mmCIF file of C-alpha atoms and ligand atoms in Angstrom:
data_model
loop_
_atom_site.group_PDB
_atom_site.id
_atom_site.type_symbol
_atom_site.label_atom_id
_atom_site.label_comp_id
_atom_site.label_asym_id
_atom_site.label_seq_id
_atom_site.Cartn_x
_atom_site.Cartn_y
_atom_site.Cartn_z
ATOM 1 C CA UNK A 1 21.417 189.201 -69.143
ATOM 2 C CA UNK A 2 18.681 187.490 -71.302
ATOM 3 C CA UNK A 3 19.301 183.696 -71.923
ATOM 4 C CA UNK A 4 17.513 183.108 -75.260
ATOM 5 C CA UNK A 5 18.635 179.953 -75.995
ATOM 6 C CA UNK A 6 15.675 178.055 -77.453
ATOM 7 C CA UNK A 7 17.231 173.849 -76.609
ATOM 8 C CA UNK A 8 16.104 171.549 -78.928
ATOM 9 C CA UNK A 9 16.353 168.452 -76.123
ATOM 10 C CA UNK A 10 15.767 170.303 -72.251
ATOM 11 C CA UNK A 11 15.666 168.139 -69.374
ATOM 12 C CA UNK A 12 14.568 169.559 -65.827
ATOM 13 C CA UNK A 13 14.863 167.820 -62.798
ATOM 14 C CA UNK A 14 13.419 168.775 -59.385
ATOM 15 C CA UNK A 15 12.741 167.166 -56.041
ATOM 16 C CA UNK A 16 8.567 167.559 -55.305
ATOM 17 C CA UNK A 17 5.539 167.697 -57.365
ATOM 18 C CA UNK A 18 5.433 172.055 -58.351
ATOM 19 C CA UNK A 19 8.733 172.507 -57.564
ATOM 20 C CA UNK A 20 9.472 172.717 -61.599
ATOM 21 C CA UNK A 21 6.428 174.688 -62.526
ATOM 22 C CA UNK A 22 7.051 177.490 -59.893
ATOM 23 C CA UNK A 23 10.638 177.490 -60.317
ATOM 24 C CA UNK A 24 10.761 177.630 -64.069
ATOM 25 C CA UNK A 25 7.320 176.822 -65.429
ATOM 26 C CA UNK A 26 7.309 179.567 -67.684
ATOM 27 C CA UNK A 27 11.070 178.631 -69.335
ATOM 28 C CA UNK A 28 9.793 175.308 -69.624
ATOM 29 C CA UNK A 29 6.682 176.541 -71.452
ATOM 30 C CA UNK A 30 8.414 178.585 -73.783
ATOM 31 C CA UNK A 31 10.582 176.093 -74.857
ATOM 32 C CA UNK A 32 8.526 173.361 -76.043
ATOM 33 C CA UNK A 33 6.280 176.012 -77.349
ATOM 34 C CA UNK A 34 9.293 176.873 -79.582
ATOM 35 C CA UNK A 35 9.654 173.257 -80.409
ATOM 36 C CA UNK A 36 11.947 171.524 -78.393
ATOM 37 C CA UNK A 37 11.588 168.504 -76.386
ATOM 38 C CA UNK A 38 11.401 169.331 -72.840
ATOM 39 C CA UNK A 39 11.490 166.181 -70.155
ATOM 40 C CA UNK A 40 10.748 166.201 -67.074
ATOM 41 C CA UNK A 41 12.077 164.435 -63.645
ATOM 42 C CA UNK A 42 10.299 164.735 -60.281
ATOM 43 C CA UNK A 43 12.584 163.129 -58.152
ATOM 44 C CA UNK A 44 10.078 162.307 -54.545
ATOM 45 C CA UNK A 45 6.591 161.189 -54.207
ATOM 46 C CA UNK A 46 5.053 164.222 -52.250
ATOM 47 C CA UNK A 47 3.279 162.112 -50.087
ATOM 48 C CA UNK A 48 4.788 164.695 -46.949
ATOM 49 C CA UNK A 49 3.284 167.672 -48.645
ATOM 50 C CA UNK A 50 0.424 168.369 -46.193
ATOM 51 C CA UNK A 51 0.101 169.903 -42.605
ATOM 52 C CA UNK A 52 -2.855 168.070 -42.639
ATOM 53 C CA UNK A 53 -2.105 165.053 -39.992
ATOM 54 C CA UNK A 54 -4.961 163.148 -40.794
ATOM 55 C CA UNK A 55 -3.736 162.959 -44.916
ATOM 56 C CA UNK A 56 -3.271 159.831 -46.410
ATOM 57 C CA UNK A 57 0.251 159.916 -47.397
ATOM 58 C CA UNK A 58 -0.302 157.054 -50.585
ATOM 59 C CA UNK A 59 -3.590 158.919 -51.746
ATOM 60 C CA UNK A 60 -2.013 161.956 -51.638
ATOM 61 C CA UNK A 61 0.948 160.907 -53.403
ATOM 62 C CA UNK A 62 -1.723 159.593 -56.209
ATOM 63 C CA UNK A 63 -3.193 162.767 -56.609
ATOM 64 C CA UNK A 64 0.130 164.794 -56.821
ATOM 65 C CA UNK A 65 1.415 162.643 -59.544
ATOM 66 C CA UNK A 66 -2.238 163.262 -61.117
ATOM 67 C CA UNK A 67 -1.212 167.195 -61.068
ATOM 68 C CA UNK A 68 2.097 166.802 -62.146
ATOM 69 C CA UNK A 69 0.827 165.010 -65.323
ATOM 70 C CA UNK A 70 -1.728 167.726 -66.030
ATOM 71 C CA UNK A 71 0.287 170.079 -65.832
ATOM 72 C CA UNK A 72 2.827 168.588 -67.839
ATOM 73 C CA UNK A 73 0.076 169.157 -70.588
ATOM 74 C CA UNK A 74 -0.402 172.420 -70.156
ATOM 75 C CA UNK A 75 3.194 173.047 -70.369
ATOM 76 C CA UNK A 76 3.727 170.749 -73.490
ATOM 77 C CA UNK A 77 5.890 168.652 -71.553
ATOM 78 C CA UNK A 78 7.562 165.791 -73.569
ATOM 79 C CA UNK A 79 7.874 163.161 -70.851
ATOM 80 C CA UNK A 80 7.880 162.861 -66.858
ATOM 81 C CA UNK A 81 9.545 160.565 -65.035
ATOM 82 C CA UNK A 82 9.420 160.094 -61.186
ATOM 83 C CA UNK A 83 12.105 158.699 -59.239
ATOM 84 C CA UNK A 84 9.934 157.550 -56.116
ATOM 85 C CA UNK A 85 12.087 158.879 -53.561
ATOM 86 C CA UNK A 86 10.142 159.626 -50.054
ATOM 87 C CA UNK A 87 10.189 163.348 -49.505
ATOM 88 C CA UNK A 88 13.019 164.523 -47.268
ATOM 89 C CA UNK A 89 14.770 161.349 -48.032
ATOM 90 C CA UNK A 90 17.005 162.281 -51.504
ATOM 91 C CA UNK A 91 20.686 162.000 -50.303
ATOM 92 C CA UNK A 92 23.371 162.901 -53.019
ATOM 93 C CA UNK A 93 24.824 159.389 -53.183
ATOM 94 C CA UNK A 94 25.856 157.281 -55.861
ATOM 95 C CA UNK A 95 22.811 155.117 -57.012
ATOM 96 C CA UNK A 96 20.815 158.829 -57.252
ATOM 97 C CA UNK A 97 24.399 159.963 -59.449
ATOM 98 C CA UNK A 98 24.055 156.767 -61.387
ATOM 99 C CA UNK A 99 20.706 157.617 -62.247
ATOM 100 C CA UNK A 100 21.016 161.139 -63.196
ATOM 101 C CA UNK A 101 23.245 159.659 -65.738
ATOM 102 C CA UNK A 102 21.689 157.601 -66.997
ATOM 103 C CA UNK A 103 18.708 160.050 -67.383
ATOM 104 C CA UNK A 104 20.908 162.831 -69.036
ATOM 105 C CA UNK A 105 22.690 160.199 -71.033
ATOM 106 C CA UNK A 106 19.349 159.076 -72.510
ATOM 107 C CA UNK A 107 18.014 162.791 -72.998
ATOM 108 C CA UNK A 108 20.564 164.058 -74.512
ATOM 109 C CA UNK A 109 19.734 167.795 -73.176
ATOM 110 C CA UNK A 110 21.149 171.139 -75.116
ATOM 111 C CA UNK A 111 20.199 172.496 -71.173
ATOM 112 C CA UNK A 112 19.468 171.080 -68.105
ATOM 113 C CA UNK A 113 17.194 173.276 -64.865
ATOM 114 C CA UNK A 114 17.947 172.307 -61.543
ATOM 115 C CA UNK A 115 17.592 173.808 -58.149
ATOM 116 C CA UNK A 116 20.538 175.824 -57.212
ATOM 117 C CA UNK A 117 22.061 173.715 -53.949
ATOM 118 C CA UNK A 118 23.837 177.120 -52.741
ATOM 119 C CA UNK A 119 20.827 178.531 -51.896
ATOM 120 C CA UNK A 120 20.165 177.849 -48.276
ATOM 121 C CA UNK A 121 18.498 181.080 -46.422
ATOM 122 C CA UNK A 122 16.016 183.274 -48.317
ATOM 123 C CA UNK A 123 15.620 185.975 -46.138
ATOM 124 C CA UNK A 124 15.341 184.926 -42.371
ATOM 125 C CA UNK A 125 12.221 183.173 -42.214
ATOM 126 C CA UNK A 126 12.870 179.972 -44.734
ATOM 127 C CA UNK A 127 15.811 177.751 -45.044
ATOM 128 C CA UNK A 128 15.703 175.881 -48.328
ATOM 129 C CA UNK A 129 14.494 172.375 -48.474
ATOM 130 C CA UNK A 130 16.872 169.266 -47.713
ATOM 131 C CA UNK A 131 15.519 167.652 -50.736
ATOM 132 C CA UNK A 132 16.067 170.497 -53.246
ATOM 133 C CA UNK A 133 19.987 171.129 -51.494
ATOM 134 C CA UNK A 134 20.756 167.211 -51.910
ATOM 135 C CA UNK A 135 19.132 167.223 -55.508
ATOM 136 C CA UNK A 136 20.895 170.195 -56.644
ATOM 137 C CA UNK A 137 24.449 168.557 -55.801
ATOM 138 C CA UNK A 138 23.639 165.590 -57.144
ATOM 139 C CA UNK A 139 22.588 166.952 -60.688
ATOM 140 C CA UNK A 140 26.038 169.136 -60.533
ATOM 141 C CA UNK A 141 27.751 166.228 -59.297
ATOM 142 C CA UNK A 142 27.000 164.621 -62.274
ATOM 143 C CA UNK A 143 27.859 166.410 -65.052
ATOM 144 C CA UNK A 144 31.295 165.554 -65.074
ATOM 145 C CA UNK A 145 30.722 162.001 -65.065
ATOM 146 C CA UNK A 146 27.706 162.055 -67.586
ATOM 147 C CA UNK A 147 30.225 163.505 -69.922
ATOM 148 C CA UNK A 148 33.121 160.707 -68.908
ATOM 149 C CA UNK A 149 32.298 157.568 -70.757
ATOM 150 C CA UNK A 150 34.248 155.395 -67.977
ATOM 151 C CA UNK A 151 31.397 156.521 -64.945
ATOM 152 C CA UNK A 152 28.449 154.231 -65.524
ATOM 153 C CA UNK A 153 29.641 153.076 -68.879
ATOM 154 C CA UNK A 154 26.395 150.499 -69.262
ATOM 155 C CA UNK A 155 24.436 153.849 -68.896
ATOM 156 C CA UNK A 156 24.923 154.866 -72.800
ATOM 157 C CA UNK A 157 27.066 157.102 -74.295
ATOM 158 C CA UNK A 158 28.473 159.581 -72.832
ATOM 159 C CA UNK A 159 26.805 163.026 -72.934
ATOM 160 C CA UNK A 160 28.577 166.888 -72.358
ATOM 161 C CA UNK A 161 25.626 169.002 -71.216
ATOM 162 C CA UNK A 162 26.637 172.767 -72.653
ATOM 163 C CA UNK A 163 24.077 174.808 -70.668
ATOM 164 C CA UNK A 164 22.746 174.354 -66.774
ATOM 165 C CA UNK A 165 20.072 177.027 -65.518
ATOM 166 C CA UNK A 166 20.110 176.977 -61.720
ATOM 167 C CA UNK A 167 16.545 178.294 -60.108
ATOM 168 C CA UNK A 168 15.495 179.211 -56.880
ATOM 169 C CA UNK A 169 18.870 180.814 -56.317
ATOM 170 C CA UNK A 170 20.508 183.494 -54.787
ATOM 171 C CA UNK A 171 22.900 184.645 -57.413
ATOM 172 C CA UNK A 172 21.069 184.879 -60.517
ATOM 173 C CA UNK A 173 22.845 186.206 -63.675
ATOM 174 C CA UNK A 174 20.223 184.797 -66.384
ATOM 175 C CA UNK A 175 17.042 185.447 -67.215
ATOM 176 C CA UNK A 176 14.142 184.158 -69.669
ATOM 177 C CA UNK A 177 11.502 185.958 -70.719
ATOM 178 C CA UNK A 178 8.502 184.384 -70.182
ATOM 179 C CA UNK A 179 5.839 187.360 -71.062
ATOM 180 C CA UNK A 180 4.441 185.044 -74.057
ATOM 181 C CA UNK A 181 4.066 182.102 -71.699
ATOM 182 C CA UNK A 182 2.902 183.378 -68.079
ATOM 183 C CA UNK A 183 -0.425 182.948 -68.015
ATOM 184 C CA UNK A 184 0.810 179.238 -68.863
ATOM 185 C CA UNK A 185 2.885 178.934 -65.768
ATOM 186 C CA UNK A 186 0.374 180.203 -63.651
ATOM 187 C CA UNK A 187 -2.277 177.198 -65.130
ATOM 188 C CA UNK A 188 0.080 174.726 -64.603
ATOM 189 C CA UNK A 189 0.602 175.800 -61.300
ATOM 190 C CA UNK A 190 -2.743 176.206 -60.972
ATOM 191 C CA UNK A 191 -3.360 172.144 -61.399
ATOM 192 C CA UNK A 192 -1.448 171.568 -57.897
ATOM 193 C CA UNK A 193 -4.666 172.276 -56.094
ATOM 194 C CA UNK A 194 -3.843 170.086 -53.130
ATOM 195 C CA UNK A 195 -1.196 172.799 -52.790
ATOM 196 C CA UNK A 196 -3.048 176.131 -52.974
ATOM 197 C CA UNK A 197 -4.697 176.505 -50.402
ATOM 198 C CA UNK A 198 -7.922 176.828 -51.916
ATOM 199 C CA UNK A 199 -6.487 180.303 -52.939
ATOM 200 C CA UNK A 200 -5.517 180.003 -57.155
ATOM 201 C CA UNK A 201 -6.258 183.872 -57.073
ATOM 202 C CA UNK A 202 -3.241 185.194 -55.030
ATOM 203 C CA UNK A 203 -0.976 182.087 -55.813
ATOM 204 C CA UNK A 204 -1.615 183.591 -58.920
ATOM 205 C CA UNK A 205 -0.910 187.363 -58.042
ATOM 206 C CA UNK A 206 2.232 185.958 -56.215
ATOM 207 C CA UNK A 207 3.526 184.375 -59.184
ATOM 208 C CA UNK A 208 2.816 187.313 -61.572
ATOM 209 C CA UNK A 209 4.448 189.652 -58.612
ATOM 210 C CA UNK A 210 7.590 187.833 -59.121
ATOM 211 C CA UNK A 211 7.524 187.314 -62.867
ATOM 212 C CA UNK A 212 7.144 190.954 -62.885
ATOM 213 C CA UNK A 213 10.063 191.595 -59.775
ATOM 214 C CA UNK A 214 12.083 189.146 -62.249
ATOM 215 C CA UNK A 215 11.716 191.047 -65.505
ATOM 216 C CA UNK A 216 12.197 194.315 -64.307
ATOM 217 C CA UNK A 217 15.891 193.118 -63.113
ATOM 218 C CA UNK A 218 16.494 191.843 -66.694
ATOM 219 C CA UNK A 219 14.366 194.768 -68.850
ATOM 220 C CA UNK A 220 11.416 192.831 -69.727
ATOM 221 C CA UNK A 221 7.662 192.576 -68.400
ATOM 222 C CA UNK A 222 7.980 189.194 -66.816
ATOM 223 C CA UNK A 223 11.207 186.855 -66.040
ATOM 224 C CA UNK A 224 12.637 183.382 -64.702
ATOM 225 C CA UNK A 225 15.849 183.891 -62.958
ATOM 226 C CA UNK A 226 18.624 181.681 -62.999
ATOM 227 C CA UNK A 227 22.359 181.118 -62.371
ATOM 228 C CA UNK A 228 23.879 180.025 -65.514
ATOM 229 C CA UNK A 229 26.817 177.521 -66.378
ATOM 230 C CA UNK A 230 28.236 176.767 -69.663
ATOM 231 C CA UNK A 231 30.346 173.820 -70.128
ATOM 232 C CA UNK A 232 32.677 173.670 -73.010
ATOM 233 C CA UNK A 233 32.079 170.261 -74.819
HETATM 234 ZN ZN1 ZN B 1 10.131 171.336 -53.245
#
């Protein structure tokens, strides 16, 4: 099924530097190209994201948060925040709750993107990542609480989110259409180049590949998919 709700206020939240802009960079394109507000939270630095062992962890962490921000532009982001969490270190406890709510009390989203924390073997060659697993819980785990005014209460008012899209997930029953807005994805992935490889040509083929894999399961030339929840308010 086609989720074509446009969200006037979107908030995404991911664990690492890409994560957002190859899960859902297209949705995320789309929607502030449509007008809404669409913020962004990267929860860790990225300063683990090299097999390289001679990589300077700070420097490299620089340069990521340099990527994220330009390609925050060429999605039309309307903010980024970064949490500062050391990769493979984001536990699902209650100061990363407390800030969640306080994030999604302040943004006010109509929809909020996550990782799906179900996911945990794609295939038999790659178990999902601690970090997205623990992150995923912890944005689910607080959307009760956002929405309670006595959790956190000096963390504003309290805020029902209607609408969660769940990516990189194993059960998806929702998908965007993001034909107007893939060649967009595929530059703002494009702007992690300390994570291509020094091959933007088939990161590129990959990504259309799977746009394409995506919209033929929901009857359109290219497609996000997602697990969808809807929350009454
Ligand atoms: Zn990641």
């Amino acid at each position: 099924m086609i989720e074509a709700t446009t969200p006037e206020r979107a908030l995404a939240v991911f664990a690492h530097p890409d994560d957002p802009e190859v899960a859902c960079g297209g949705t995320l394109a789309r929607w502030s190209a449509l007008g809404g507000d669409v913020h962004l939270v990267i929860a860790c630095r990225g300063e683990k994201g090299s097999f390289d062992p001679s990589t300077d962890p700070d420097a490299l962490a620089a340069s990521r948060a340099d990527e994220v921000a330009r390609a925050g532009e060429v999605l039309g982001l309307a903010s980024i925040e970064h949490l500062g969490y050391p990769d493979g270190e984001i536990d699902n406890d209650a100061a990363l709750r407390a800030r969640l709510i306080e994030i999604v009390r302040r943004r006010q989203p109509d929809a909020l993107v996550a990782p799906d924390p179900t996911a945990v073997f794609f295939g038999d060659s790659y178990v999902n990542h601690r970090d997205h697993r623990q992150l995923g819980w912890a944005v689910l785990d607080t959307i009760v609480p956002a929405a309670s005014p006595l959790y956190v209460p000096e963390a504003g008012p309290a805020h029902q989110v209607p609408l969660v899209l769940l990516s990189g997930t194993l059960e998806a029953d929702a998908w965007v259409d993001i034909d107007s807005t893939l060649t967009t994805k595929v530059a703002a992935v494009a702007c992690h180049e300390s994570r291509l490889g020094g091959d933007p040509e088939l990161v590129a083929e990959l990504l259309e590949h799977r746009a394409a894999e995506e919209g033929a399961r929901a009857g359109v030339d290219h497609a996000e998919a997602f697990r969808r929840l809807r929350f009454a308010g």
